Coordinates of C-alpha atoms and ligand atoms in Angstrom, one line a residue:
X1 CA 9.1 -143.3 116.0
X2 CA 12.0 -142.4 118.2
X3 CA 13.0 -139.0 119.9
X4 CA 13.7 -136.8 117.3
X5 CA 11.3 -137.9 114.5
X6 CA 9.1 -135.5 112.6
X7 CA 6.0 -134.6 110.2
X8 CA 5.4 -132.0 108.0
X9 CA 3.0 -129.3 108.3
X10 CA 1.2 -128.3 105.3
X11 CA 3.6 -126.4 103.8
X12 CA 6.4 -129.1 103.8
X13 CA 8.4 -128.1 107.2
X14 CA 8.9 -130.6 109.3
X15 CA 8.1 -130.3 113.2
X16 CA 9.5 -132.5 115.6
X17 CA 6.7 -134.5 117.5
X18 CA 8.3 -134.4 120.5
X19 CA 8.3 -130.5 122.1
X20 CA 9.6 -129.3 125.0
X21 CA 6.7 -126.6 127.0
X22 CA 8.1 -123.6 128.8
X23 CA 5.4 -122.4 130.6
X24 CA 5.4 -120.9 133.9
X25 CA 9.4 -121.1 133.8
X26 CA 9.4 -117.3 134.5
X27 CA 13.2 -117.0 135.9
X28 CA 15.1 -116.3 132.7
X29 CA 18.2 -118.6 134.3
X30 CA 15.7 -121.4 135.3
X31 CA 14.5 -121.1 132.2
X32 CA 17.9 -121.5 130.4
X33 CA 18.8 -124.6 132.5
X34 CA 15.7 -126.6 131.9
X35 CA 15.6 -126.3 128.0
X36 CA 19.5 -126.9 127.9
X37 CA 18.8 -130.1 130.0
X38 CA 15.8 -130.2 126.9
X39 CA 18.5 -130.3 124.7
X40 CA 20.3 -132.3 126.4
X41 CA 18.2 -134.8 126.3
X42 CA 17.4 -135.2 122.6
X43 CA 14.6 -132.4 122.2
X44 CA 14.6 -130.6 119.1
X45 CA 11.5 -128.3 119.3
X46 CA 10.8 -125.7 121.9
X47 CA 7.6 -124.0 123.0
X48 CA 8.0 -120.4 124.1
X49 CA 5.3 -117.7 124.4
X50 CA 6.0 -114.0 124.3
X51 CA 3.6 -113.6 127.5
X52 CA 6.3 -116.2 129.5
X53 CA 8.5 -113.6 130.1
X54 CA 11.5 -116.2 128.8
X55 CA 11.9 -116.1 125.6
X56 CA 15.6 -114.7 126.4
X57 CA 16.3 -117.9 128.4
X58 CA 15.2 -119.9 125.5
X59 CA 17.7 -117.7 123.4
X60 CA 20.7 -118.0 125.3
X61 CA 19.8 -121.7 126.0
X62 CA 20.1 -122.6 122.4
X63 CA 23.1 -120.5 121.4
X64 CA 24.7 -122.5 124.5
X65 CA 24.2 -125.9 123.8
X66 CA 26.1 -125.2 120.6
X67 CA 23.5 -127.4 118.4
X68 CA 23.3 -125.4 115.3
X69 CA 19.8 -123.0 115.0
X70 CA 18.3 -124.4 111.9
X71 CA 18.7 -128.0 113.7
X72 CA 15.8 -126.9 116.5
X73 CA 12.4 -126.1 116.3
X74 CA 11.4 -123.2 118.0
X75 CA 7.4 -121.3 118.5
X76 CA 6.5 -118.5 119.9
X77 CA 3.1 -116.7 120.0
X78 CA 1.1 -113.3 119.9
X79 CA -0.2 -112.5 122.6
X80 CA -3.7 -110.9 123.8
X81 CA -2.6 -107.7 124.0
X82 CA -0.4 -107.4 121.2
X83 CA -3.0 -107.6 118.1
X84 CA -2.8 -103.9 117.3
X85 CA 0.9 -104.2 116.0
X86 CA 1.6 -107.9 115.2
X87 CA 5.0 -106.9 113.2
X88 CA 6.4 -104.8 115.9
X89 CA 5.2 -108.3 118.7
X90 CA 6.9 -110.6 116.5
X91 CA 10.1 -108.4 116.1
X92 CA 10.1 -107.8 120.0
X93 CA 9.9 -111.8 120.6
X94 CA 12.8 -112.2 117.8
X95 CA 15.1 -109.7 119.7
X96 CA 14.7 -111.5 122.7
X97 CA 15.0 -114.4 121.3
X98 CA 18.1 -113.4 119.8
X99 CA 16.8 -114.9 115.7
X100 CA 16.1 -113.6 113.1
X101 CA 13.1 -115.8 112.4
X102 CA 10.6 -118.4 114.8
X103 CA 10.0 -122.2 112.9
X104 CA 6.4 -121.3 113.9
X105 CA 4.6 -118.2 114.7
X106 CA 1.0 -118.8 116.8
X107 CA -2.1 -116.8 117.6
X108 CA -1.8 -117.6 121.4
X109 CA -6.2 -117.2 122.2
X110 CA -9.1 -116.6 119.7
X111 CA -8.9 -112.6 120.5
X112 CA -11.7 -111.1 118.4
X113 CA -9.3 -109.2 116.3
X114 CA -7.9 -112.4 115.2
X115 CA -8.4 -112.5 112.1
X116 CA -7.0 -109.2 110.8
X117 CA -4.3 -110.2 112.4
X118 CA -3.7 -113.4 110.5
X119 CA -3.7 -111.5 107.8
X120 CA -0.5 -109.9 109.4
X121 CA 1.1 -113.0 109.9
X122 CA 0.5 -114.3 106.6
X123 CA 2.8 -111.4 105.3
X124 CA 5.0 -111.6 107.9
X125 CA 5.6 -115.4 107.2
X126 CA 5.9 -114.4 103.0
X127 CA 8.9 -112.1 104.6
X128 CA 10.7 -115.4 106.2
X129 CA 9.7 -114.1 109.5
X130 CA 8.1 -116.8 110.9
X131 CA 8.8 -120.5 108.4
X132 CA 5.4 -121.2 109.7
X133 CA 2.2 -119.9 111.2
X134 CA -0.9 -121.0 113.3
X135 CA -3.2 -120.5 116.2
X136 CA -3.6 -121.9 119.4
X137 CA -7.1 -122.5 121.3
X138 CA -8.9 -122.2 118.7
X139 CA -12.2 -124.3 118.6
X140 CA -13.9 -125.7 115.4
X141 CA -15.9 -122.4 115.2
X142 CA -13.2 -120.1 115.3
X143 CA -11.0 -122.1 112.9
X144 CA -14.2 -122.3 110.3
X145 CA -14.5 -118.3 110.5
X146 CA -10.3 -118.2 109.7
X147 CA -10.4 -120.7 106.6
X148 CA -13.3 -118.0 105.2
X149 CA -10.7 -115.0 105.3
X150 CA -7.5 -117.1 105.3
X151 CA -5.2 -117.1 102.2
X152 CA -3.2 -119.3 104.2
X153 CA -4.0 -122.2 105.9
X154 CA -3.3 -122.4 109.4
X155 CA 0.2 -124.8 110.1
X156 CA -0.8 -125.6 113.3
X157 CA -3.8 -125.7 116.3
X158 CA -2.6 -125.9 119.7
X159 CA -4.6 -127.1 122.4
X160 CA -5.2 -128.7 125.7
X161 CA -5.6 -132.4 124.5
X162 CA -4.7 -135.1 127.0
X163 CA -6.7 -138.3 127.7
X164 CA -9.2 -136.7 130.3
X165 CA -9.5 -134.0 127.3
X166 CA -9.8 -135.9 124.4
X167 CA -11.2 -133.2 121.9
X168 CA -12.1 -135.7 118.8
X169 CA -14.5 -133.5 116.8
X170 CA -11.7 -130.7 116.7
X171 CA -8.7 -133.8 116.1
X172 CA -11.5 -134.6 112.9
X173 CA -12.1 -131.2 111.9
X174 CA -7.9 -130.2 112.0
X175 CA -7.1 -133.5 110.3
X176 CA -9.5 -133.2 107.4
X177 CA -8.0 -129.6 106.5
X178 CA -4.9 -130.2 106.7
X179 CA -4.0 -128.3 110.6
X180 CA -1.6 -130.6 112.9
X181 CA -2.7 -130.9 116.6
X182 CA -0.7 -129.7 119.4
X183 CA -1.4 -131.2 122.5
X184 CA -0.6 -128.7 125.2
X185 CA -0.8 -129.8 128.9
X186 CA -0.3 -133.1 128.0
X187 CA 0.6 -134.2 131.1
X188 CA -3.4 -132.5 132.7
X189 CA -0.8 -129.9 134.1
X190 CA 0.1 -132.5 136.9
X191 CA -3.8 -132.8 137.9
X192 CA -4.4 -136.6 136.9
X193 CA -1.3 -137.9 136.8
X194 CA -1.8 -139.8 140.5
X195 CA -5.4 -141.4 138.7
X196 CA -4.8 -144.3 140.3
X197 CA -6.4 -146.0 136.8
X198 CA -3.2 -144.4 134.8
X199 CA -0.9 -145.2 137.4
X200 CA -2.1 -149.1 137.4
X201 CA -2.0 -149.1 133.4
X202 CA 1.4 -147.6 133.2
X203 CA 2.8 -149.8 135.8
X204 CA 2.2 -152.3 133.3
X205 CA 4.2 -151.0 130.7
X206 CA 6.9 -150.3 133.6
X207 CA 6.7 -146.6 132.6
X208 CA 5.3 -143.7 134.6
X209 CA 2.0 -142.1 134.3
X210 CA 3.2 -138.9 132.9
X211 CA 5.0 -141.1 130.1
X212 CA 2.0 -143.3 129.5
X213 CA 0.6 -139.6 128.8
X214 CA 3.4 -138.6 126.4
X215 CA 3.2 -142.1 124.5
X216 CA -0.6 -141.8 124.4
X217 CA -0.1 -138.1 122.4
X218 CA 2.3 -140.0 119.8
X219 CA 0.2 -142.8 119.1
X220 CA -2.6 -140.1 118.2
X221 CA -0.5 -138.2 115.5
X222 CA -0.3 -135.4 117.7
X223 CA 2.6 -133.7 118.6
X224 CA 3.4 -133.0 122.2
X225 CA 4.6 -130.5 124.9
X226 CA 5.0 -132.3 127.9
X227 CA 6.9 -129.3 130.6
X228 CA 8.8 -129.7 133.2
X229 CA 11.6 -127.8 135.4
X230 CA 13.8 -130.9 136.5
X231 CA 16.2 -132.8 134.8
X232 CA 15.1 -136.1 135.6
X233 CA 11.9 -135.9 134.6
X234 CA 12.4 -133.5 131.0
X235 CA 14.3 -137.0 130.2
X236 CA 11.7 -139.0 131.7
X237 CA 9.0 -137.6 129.6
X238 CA 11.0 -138.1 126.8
X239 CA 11.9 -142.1 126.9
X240 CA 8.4 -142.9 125.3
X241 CA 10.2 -144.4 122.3
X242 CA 10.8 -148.4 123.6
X243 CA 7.5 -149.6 123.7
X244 CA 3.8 -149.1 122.4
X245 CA 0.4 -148.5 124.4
X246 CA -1.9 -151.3 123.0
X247 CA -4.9 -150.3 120.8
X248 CA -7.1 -152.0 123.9
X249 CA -5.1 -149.7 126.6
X250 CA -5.2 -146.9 123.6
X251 CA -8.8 -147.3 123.8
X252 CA -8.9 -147.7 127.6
X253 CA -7.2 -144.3 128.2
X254 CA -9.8 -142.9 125.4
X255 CA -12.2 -143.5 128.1
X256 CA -11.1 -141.5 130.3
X257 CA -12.3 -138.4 129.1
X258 CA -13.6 -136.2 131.2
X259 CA -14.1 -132.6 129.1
X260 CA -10.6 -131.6 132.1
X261 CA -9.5 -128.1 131.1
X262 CA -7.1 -127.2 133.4
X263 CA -5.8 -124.1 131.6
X264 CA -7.9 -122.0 129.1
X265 CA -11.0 -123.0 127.9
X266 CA -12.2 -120.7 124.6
X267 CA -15.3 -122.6 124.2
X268 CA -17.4 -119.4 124.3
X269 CA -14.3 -116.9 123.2
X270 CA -16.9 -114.5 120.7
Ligands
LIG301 N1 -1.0 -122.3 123.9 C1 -1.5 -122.3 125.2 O1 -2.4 -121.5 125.5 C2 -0.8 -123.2 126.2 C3 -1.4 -123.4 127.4 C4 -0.8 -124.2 128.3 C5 0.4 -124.9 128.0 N2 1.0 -124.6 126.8 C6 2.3 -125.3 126.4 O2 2.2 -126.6 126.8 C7 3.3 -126.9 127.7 C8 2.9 -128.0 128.7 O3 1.8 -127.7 129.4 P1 1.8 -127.3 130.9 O4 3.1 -126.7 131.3 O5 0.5 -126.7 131.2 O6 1.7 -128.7 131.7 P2 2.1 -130.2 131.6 O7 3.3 -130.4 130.7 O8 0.9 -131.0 131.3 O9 2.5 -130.5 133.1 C9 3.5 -129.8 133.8 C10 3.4 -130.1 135.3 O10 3.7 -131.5 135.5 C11 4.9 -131.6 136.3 N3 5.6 -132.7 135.7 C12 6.3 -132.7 134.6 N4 6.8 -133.9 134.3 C13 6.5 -134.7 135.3 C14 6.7 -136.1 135.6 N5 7.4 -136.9 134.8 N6 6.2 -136.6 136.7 C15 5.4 -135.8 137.6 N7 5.2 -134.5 137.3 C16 5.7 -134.0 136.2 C17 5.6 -130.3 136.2 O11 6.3 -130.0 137.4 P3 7.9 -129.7 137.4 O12 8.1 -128.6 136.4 O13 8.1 -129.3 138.8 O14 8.5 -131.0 137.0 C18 4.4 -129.3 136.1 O15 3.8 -129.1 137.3 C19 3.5 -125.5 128.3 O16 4.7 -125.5 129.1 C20 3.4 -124.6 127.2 O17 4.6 -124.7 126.4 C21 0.4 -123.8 125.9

């Protein structure tokens, strides 16, 4: 495994593992500095949301750093409020964007009306909008009531996963049906990361808790979106490739699972 390596999804594109989170970088400049610093650094996959407010500063980000557009990875997702016109949300987020098509296209929440919309996205990615689509927070029971309707299985899930969240039935349930794992707030959105357990274990390895975190994510097949706004730790977070968590420490950090949501939790989404 090293920085830029990838899987395929279900329909033979291949995703990056490594994914850089945007979240809560509002300011469209702050924005454009931390994912060129991304890129920078050897990320090849971004994670933008049209309910960030900077999915320009992704745009101008990536026409900047000069690395061709078909050499990055880039999602973006429909937001809550959007389901009634899913085309017109997913041409908005391409303008601002500045492409004419996303890698990977994502119900952002299990919104009732989620399912006619998939139906929308399913055309939308037959029309090269979108190379790929998914969802995001769904739970087993929302993804079972999509495969019913679905002519397309979903590329992706992306959820909260993160030692202190370690969500095995849905990992199962994805795996066996072909949907890759996301882990979003991978790094417990800063909340665990001065455990003093993690911080003695990563000592260890002579990496940082946060990249003990990151490495953790890999190990598990998952691909991850650790975030960040400063330059030295976007690199940080990504120089997981020079050594390898143990299966006992693997199995250690398993056991630290706590059912920690620190962002969404869709568990009783209708
Ligand atoms: N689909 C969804 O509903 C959903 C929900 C949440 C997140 N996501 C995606 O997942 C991405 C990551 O999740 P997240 O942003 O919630 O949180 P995260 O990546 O788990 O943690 C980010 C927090 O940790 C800090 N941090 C980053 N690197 C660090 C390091 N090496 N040492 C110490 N602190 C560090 C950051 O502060 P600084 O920025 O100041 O460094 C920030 O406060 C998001 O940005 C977004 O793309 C998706």
């Amino acid at each position: 495994m090293q920085i830029d390596s990838t899987v395929k999804l279900n329909n033979g594109v291949k995703i990056p593992l490594l994914g850089f989170g945007t979240w809560q970088i509002a300011d469209s400049k702050v924005c454009e500095r931390a994912v060129l610093a991304a890129l920078n650094a050897g990320y090849r996959h971004i994670d933008t949301a049209a309910i960030y407010g900077n999915e320009s500063g992704v745009g101008s980000a990536i026409r900047k750093s000069g690395i061709p557009r078909e050499e990055i990875f880039v999602t973006t997702k429909l937001w809550n409020d959007h389901h009634d016109d899913p085309v017109r949300a997913l041409e908005d987020s391409l303008r601002r964007l500045g492409m004419d098509y996303v890698d990977l296209y994502l119900i952002h929440f299990p919104v009732p009306q989620r399912n006619a919309s998939w139906k929308i996205l399913e055309a939308l990615h037959s029309r090269g909008k979108c190379r790929s689509i998914g969802v995001s927070n769904f739970t087993v029971r929302h993804l079972s009531g999509l495969l019913d309707i679905a002519g397309v299985v979903p590329a992706v899930n992306q959820v909260e996963l993160h030692p202190y969240l370690y969500q095995m039935d849905l990992i199962d349930f994805c795996t066996k049906k072909g949907i890759l794992v996301e882990a979003y707030s991978p790094l417990t959105h800063g909340a665990r990361l001065s455990d003093p357990r993690l911080v003695a274990l990563a000592a260890r390895y002579g990496k940082s808790p946060a990249q003990l975190l990151v490495r953790w994510c890999l190990q598990k097949g998952l691909v991850v979106l650790p975030k960040s706004v400063r330059e030295d730790r976007i690199a940080e977070n990504a120089d997981v490739f020079d050594f390898i968590i143990s299966s006992a420490d693997m199995a250690v950090l398993d056991g630290f699972n706590e059912n920690l949501r620190t962002c969404w939790d869709p568990t009783d989404a209708p």
